[in-house]
Short mmCIF file of C-alpha atoms in Angstrom, two decimals:
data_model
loop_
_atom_site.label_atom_id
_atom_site.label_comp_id
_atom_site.label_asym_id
_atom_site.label_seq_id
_atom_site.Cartn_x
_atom_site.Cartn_y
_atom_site.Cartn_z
CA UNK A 1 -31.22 -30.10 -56.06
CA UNK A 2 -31.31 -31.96 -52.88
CA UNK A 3 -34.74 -32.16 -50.95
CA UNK A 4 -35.14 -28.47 -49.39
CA UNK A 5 -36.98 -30.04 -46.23
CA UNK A 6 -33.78 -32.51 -45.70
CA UNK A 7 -31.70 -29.64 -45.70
CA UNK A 8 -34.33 -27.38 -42.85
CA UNK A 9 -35.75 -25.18 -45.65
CA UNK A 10 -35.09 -22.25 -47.61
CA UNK A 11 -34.12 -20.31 -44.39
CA UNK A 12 -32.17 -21.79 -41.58
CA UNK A 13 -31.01 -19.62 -38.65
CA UNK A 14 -28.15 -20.71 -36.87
CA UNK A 15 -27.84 -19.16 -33.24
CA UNK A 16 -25.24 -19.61 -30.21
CA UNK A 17 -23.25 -18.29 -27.95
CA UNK A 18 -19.54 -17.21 -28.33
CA UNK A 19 -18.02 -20.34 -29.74
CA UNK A 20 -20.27 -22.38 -29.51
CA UNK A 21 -19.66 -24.16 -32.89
CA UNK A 22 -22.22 -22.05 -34.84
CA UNK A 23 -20.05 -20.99 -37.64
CA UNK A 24 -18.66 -24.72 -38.59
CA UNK A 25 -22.07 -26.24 -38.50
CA UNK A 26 -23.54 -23.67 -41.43
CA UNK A 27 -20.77 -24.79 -43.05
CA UNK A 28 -21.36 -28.07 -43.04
CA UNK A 29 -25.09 -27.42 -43.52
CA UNK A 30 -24.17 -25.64 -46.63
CA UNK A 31 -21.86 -28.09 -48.20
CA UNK A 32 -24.24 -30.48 -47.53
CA UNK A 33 -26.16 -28.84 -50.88
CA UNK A 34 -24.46 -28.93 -54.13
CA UNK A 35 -21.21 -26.75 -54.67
CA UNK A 36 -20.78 -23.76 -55.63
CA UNK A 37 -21.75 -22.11 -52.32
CA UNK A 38 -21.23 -18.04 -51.56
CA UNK A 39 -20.08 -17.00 -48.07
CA UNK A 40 -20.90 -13.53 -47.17
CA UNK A 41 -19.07 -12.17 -44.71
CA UNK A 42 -19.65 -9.27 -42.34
CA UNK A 43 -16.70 -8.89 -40.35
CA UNK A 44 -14.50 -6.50 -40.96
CA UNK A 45 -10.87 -6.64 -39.59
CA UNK A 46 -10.82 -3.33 -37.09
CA UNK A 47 -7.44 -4.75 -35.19
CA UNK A 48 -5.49 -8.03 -35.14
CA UNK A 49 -7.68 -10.01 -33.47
CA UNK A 50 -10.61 -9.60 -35.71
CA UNK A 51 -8.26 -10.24 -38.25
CA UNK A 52 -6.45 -13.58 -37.00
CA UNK A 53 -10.54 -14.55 -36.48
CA UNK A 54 -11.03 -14.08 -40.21
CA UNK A 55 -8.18 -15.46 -41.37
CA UNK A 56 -9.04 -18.77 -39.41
CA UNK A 57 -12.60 -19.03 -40.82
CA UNK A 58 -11.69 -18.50 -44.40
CA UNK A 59 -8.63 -21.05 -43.86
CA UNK A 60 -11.64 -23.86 -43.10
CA UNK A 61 -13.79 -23.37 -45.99
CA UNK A 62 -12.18 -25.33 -48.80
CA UNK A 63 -12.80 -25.02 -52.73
CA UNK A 64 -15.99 -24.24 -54.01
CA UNK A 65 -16.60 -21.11 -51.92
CA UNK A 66 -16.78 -17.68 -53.33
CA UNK A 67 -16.55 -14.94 -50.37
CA UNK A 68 -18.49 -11.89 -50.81
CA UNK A 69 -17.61 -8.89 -48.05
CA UNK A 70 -20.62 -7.47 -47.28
CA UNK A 71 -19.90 -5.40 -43.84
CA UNK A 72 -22.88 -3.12 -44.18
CA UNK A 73 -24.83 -3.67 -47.45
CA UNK A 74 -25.86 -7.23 -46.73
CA UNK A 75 -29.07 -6.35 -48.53
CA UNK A 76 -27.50 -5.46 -51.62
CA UNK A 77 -24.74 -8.70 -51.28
CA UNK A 78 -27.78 -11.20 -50.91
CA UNK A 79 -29.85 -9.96 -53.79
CA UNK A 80 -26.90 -9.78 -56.11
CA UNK A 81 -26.41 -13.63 -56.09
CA UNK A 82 -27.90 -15.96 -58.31
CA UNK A 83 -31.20 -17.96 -57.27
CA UNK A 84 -30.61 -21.34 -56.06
CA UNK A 85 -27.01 -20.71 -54.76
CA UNK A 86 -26.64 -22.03 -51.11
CA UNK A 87 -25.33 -19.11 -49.13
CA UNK A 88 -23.71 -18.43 -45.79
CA UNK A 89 -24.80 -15.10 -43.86
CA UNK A 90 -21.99 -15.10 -41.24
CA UNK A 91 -22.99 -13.14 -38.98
CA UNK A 92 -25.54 -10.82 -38.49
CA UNK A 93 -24.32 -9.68 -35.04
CA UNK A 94 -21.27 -8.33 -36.56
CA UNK A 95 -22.97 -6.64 -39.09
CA UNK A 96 -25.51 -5.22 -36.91
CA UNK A 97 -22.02 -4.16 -34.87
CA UNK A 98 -20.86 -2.09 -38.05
CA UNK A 99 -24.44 -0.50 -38.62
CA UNK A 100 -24.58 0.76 -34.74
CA UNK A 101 -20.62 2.01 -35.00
CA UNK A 102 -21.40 3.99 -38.19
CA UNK A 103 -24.47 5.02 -36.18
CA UNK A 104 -27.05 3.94 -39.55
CA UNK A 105 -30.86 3.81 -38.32
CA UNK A 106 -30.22 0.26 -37.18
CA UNK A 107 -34.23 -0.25 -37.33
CA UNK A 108 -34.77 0.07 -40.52
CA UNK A 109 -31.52 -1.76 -41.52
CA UNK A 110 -33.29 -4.70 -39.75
CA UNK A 111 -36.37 -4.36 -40.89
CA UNK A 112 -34.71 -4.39 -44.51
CA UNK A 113 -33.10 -7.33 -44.12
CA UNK A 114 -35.47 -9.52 -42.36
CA UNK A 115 -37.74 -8.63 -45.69
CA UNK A 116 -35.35 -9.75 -47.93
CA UNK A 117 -34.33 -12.99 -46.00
CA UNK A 118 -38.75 -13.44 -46.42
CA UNK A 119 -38.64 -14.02 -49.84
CA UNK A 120 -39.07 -17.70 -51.06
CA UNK A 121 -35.72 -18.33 -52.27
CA UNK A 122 -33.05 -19.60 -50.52
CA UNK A 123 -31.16 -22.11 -49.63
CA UNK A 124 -30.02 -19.40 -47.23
CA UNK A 125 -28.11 -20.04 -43.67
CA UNK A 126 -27.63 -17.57 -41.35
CA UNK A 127 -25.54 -17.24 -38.23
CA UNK A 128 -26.29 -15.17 -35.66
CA UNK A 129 -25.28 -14.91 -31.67
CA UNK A 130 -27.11 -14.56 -28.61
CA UNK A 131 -26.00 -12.39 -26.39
CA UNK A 132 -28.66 -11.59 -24.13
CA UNK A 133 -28.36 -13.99 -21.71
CA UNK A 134 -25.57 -12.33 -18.90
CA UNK A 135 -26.17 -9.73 -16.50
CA UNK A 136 -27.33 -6.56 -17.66
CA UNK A 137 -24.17 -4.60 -18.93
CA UNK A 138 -22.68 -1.83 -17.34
CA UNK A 139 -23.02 1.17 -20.04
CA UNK A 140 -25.90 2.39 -22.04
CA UNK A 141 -24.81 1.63 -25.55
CA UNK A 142 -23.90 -2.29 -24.99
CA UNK A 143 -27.78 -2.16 -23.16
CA UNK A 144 -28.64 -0.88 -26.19
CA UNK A 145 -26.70 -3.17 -28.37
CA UNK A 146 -28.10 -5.85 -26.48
CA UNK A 147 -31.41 -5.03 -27.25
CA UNK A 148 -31.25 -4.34 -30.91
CA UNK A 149 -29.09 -7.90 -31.68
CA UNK A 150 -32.08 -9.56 -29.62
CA UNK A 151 -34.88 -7.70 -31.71
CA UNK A 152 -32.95 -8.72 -34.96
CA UNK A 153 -32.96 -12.78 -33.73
CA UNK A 154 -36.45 -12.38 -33.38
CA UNK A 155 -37.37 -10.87 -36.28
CA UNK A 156 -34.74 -13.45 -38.57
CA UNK A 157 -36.05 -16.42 -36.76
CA UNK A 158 -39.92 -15.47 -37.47
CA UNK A 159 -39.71 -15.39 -40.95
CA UNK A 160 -37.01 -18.68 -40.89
CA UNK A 161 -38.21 -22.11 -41.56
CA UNK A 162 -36.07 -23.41 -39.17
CA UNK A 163 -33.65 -22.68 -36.13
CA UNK A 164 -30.91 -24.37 -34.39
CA UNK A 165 -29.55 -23.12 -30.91
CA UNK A 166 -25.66 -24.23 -30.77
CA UNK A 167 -24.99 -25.45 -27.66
CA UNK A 168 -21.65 -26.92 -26.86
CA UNK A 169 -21.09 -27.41 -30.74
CA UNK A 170 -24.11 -29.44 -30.71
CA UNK A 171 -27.17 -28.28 -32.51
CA UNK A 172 -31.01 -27.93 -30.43
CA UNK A 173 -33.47 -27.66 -32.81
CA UNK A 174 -35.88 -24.40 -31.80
CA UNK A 175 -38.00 -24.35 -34.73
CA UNK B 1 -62.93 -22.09 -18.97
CA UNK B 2 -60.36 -23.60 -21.44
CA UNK B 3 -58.22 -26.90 -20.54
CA UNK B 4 -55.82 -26.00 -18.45
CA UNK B 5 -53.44 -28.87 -19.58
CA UNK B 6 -53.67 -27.33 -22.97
CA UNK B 7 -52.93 -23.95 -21.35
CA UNK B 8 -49.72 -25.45 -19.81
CA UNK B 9 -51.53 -26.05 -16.44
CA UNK B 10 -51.55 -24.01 -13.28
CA UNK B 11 -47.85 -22.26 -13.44
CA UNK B 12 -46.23 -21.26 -16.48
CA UNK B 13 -42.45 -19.73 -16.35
CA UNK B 14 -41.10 -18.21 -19.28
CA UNK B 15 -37.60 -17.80 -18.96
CA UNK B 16 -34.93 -16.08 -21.66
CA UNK B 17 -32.64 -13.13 -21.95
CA UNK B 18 -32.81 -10.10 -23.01
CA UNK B 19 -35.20 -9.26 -25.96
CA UNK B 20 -35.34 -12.97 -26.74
CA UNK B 21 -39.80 -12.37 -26.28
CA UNK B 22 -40.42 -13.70 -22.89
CA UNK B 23 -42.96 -10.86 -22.34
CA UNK B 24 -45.06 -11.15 -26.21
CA UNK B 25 -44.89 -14.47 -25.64
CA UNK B 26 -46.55 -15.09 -21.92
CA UNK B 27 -48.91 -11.83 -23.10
CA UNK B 28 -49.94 -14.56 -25.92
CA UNK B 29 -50.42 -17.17 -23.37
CA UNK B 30 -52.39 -15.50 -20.91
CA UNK B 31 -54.88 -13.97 -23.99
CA UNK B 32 -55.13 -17.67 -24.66
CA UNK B 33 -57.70 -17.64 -21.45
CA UNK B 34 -61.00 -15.84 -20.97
CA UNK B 35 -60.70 -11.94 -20.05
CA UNK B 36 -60.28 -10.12 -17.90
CA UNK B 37 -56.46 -11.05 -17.36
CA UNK B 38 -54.04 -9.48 -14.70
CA UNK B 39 -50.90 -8.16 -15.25
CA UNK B 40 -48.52 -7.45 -12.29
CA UNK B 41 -45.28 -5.09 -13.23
CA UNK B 42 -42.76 -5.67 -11.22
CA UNK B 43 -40.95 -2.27 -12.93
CA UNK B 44 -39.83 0.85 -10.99
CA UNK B 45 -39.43 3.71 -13.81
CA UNK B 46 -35.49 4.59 -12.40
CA UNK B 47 -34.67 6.84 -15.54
CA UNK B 48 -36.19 7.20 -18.76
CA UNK B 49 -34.66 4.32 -20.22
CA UNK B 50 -36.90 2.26 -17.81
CA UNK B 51 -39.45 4.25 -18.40
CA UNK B 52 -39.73 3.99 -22.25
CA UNK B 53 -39.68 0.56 -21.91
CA UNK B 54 -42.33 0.13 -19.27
CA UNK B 55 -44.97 2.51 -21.39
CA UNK B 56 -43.75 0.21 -24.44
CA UNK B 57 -45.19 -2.71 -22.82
CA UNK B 58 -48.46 -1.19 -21.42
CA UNK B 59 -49.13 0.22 -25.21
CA UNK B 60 -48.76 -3.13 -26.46
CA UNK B 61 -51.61 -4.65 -24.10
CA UNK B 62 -54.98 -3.78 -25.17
CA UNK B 63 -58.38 -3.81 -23.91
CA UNK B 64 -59.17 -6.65 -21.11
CA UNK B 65 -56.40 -5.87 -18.82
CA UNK B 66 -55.84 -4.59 -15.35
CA UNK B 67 -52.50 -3.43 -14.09
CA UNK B 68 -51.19 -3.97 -10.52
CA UNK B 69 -47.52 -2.32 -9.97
CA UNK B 70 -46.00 -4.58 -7.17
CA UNK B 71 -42.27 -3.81 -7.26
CA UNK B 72 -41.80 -5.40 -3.71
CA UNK B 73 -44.94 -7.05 -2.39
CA UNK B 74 -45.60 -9.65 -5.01
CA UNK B 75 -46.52 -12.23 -2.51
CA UNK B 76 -49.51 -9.60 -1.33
CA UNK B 77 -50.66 -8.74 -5.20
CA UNK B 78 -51.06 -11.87 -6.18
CA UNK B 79 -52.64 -13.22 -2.67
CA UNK B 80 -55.25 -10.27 -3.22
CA UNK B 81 -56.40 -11.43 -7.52
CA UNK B 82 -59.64 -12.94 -7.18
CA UNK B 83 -59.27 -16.61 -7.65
CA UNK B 84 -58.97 -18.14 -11.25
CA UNK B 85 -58.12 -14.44 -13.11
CA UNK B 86 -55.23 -15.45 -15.24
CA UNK B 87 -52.42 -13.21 -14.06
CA UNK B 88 -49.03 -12.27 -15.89
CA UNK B 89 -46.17 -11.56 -13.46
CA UNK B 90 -43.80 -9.54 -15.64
CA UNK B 91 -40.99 -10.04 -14.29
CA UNK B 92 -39.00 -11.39 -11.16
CA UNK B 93 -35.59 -10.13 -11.83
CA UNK B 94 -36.79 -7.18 -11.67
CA UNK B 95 -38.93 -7.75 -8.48
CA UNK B 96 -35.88 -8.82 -7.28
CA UNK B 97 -33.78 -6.45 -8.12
CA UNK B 98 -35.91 -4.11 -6.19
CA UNK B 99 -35.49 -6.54 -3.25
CA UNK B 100 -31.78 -6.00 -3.78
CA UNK B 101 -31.73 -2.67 -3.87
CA UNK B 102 -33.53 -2.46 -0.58
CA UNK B 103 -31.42 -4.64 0.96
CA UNK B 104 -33.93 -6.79 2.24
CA UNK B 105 -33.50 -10.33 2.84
CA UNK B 106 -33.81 -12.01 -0.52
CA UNK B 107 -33.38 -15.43 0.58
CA UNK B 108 -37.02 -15.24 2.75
CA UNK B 109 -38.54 -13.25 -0.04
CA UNK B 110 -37.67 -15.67 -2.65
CA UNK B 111 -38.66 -18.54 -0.30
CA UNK B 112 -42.30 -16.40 0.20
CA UNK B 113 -42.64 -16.07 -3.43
CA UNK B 114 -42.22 -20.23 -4.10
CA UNK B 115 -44.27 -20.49 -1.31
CA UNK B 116 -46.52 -18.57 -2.50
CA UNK B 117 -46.65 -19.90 -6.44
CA UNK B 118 -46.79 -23.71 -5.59
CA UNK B 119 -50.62 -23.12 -4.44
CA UNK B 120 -52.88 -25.28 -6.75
CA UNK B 121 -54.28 -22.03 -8.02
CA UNK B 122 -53.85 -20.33 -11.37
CA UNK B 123 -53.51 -20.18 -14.65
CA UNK B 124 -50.13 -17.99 -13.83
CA UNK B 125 -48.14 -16.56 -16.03
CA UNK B 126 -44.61 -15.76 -14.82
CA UNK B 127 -41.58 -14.12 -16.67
CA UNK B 128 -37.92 -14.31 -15.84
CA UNK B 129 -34.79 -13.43 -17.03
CA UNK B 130 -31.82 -16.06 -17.80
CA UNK B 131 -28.55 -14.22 -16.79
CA UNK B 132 -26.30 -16.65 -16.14
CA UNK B 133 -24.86 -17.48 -19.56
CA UNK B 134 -22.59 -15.11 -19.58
CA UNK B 135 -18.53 -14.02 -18.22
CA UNK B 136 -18.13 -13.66 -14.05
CA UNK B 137 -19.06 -10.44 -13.70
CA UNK B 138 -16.15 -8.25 -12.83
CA UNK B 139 -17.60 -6.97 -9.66
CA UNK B 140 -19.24 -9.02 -6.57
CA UNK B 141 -22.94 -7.23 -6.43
CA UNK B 142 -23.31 -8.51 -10.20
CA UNK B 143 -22.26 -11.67 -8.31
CA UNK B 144 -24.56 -12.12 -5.84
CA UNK B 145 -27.41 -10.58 -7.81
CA UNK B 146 -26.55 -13.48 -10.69
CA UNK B 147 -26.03 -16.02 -7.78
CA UNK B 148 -29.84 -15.01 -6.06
CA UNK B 149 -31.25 -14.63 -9.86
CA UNK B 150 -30.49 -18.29 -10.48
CA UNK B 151 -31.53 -19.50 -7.68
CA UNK B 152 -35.36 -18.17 -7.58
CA UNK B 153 -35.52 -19.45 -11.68
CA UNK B 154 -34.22 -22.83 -9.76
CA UNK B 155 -37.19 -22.52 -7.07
CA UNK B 156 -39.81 -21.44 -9.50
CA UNK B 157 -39.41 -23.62 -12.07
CA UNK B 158 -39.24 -26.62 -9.29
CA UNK B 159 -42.78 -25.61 -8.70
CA UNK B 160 -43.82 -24.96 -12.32
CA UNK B 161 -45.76 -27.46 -15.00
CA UNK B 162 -44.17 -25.62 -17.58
CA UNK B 163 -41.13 -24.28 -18.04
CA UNK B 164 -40.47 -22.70 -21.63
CA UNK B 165 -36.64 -21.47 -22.69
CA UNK B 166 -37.07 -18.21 -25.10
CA UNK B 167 -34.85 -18.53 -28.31
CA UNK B 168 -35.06 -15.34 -30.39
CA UNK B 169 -38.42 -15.15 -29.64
CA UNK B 170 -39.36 -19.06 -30.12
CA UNK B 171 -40.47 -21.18 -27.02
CA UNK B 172 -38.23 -24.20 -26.33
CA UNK B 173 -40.08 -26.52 -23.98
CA UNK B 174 -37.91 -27.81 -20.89
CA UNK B 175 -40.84 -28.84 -18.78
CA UNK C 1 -23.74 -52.42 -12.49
CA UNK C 2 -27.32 -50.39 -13.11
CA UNK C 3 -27.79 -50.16 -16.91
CA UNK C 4 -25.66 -47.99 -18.53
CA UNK C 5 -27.59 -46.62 -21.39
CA UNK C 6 -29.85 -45.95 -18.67
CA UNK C 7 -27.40 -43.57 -16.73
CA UNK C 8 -26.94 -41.25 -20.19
CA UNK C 9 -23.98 -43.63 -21.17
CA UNK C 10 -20.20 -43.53 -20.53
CA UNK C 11 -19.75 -39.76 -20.55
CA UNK C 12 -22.30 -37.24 -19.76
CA UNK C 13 -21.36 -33.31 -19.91
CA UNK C 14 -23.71 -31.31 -17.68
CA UNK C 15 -23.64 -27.69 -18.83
CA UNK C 16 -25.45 -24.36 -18.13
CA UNK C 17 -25.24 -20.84 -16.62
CA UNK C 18 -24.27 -20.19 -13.15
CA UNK C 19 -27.19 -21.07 -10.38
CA UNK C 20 -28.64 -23.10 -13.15
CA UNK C 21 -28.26 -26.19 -11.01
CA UNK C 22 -25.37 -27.76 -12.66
CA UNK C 23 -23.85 -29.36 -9.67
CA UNK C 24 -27.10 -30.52 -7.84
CA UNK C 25 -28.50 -32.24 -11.40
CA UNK C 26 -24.70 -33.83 -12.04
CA UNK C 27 -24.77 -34.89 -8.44
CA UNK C 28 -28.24 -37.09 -8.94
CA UNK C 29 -26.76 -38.72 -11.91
CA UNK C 30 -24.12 -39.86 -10.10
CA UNK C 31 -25.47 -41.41 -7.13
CA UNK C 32 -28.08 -42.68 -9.29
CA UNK C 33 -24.85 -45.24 -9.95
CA UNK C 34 -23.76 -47.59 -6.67
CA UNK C 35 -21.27 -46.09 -4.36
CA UNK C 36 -18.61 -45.40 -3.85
CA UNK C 37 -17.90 -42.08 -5.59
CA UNK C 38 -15.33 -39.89 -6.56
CA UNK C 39 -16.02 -36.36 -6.67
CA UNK C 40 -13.06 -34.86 -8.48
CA UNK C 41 -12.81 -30.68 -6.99
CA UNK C 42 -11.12 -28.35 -9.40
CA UNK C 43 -11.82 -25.29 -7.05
CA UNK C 44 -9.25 -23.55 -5.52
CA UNK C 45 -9.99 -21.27 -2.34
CA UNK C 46 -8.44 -18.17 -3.66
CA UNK C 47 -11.03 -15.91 -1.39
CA UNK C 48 -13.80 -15.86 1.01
CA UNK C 49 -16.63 -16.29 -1.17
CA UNK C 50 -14.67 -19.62 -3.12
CA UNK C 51 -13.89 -21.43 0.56
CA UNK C 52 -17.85 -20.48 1.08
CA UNK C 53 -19.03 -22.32 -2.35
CA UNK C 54 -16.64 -25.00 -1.51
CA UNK C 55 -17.98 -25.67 1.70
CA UNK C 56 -21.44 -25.95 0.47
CA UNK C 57 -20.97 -27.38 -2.11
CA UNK C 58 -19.29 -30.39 0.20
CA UNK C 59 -22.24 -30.18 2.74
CA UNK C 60 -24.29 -31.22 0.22
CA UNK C 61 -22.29 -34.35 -0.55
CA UNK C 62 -23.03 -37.10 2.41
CA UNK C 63 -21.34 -41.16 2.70
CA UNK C 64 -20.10 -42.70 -0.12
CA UNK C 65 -17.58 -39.94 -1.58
CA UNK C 66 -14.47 -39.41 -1.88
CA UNK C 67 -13.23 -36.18 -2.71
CA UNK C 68 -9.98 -35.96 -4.91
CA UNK C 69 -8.44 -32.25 -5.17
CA UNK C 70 -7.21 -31.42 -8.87
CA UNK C 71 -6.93 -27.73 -9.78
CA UNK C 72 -4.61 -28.77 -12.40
CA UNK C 73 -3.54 -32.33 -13.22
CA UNK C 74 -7.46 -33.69 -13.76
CA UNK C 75 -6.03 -35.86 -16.32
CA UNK C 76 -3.61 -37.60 -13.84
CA UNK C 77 -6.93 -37.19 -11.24
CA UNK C 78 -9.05 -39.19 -13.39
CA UNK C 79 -6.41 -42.26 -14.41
CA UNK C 80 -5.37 -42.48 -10.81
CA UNK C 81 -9.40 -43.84 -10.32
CA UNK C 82 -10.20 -47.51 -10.25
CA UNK C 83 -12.32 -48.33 -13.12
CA UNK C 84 -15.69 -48.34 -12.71
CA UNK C 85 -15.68 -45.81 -10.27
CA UNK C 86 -18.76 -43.19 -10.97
CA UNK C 87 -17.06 -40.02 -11.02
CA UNK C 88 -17.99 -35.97 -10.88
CA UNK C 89 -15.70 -33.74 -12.06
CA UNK C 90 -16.71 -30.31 -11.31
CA UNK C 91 -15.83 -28.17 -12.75
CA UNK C 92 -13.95 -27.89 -16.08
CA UNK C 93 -14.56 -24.53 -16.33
CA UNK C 94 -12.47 -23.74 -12.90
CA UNK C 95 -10.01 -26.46 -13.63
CA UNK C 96 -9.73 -24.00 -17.44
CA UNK C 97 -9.09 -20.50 -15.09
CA UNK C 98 -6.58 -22.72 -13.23
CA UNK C 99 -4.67 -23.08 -15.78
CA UNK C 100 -4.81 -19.57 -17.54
CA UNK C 101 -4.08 -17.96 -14.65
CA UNK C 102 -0.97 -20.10 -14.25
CA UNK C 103 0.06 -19.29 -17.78
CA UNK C 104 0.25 -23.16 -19.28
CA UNK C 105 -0.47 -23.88 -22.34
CA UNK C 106 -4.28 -24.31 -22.48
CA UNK C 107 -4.52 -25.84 -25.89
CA UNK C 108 -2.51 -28.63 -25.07
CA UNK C 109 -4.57 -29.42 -21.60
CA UNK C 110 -7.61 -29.13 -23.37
CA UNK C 111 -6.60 -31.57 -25.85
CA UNK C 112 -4.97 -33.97 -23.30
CA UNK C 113 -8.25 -33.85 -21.23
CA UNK C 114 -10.64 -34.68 -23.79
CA UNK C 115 -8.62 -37.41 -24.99
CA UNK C 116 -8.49 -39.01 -21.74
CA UNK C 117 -12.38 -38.28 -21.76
CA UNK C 118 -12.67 -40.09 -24.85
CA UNK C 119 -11.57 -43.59 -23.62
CA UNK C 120 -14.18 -46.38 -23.49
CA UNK C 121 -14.28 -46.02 -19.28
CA UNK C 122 -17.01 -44.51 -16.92
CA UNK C 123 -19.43 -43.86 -16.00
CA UNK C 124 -18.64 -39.70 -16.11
CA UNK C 125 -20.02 -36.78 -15.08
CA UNK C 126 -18.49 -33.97 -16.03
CA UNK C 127 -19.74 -30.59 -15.38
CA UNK C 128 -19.00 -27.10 -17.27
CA UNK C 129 -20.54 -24.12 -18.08
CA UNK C 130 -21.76 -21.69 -20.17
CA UNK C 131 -20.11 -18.69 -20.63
CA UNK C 132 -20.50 -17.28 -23.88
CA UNK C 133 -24.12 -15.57 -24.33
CA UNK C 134 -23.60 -12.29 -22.82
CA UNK C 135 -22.21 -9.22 -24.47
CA UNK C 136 -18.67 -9.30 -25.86
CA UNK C 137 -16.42 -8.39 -22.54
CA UNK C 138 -14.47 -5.35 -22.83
CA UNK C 139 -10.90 -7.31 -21.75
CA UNK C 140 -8.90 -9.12 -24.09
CA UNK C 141 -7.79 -11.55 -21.09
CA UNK C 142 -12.10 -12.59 -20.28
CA UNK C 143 -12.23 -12.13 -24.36
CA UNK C 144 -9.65 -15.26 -24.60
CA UNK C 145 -10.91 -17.25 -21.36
CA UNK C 146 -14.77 -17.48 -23.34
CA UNK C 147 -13.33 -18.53 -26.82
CA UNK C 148 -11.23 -21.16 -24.63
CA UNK C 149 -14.17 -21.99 -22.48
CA UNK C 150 -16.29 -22.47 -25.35
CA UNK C 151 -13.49 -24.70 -27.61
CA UNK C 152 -13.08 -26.94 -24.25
CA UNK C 153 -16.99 -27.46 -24.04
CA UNK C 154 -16.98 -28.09 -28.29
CA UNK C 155 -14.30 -30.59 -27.18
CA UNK C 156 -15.77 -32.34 -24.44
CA UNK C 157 -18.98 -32.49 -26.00
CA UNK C 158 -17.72 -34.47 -29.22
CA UNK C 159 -16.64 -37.35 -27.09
CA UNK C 160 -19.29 -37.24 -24.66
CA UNK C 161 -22.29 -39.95 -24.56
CA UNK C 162 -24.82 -37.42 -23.39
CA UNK C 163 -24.88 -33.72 -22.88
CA UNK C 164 -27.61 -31.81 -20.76
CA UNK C 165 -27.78 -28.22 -20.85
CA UNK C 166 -29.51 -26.91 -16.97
CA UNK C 167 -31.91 -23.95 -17.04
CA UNK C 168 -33.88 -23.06 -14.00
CA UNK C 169 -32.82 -26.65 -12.26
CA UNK C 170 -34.47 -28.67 -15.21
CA UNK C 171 -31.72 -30.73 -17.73
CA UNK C 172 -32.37 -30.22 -21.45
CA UNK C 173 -31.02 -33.36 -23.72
CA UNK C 174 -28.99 -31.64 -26.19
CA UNK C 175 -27.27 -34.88 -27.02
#
């Protein structure tokens, strides 16, 4: 095992805006532990965009990955894997996204989750966006989108050992 | 009274966007100080959305605090505090929304407020939001509102000690 | 020649939201370095409230620059300089809308300009911003221009020397 402070901890949150190089740094965060590493992913391919953006990510991780889909029970996906596997979370926003579509009580979700990512185990890397920093958007639900995705960063990062804010693919360390 | 260097000295901004626990964490800052603190809402209840979220943040503070409601007249709210009563301002965009809405001159308010804030008085407290780090809005009030936003967070933190960045609820120090 | 290390190095990317005092903070830097300047303009005047920002923007400039328009060839702009010239480009983020809007192939310009970034030559400023921590925008089209955006800043940031993110006026070292 390499030295769990070297590598930030048992919990590292990666945030960022909109390609801002948050996705390829977990990466390399996570292959910077020993192989085999699991990559959960949350995204789930609603048109072609989504689905040329998942078909990119999964073209960049190499061998040694095993990719988990975990769209809504990322719960469930993260207490399934064995202790002491290295695993990428990628994203939370998006699976927040599928929890507010299928109209789930997104509070609870979150308060689920940030209790499981709590527990000493780990190495665990999560990536997450911010998107609270435009102008207040023009309809109710994005407002309200907004403001859930914000409560979940807060509630990941407090219980995270540490966090990185991506800026221009460049990491600022936060905590 | 405690050291106001370890407070952060005379003029605090906390600046972040949305739910990224501006307000939780200047509400921690100004506790930090002897009682009785002031807290000056800047808030007009619109709609209920507004007005969920204002009683949210009056539940959260306890005993100790007095409430001022200053939606336009900041300058004359915090002019009238008795000197040395820590004070929260919570929070100039929406103060100057307000000012927008009116369609009074924002440029002389904003220079008033600055004016006003780089007194050697204090310990203040003030929140604002970052909303700048998003797309050009689509239409040219969201402009100008963004354009007069970034510009008071330019004057206000000129005349700040500190100036601490919110990340997902975690204070990033910039000044 | 001032030290160079001193001056943030070769290349030095100033980014941040709008009104976060990009410009104004890039501007410093450069005349920090002995004049002449070159101030390289990627702004086109497509209404009244561009030829306004322009015009400002140039007030604020006094002696010692000289002002080089390119909208879209900033990688001919930038050879065409002497060497040792301290130069400002501002801003990549216009010169990027330039070319969307005219349909080129933005992948290729990126690459071309942060190759010619890359070269062992300064001292430059180059300013950009950030565009990617609001909400997802509803259009594909402002959808493609913040992935783009945010690949170009990746880019420029990988070959730069130093890289300042602004909030509220005050540079944060990133890099």
């Amino acid at each position: 095992m390499p030295d769990r402070a070297a590598l930030g901890g048992r919990l590292t949150l990666v945030i960022g805006g909109a390609r801002s190089g948050k996705s390829a740094h977990a990466e390399r965060l996570v292959t910077a532990c020993p192989a085999p590493w699991a990559y959960v992913a949350t995204a789930q391919a609603y048109d072609d965009e989504m689905r040329e953006r998942i078909a990119l990510h999964r073209s960049r991780r190499g061998e040694g990955w095993t990719t988990i889909d975990a769209p809504l029970d990322l719960v469930g996906a993260i207490e399934a894997l064995p202790d002491g596997r290295p695993v990428l979370v990628d994203c939370l926003t998006l699976w927040l996204t599928n929890h507010v579509l299928a109209e789930h009580d997104v509070e609870a979700e979150c308060r689920g989750l940030a209790d499981v990512l709590s527990r000493p185990r780990g190495p665990w890397f999560v990536v997450s966006n911010e998107v609270g920093q435009g102008i207040v958007p023009d309809n109710a639900l994005a407002r309200r989108f907004r403001d859930a995705a914000g409560r979940l960063n807060q509630q990941v990062a407090a219980v995270s050992d540490t966090v990185l804010l991506m800026v221009a693919g460049l990491p600022l360390k936060v905590k």
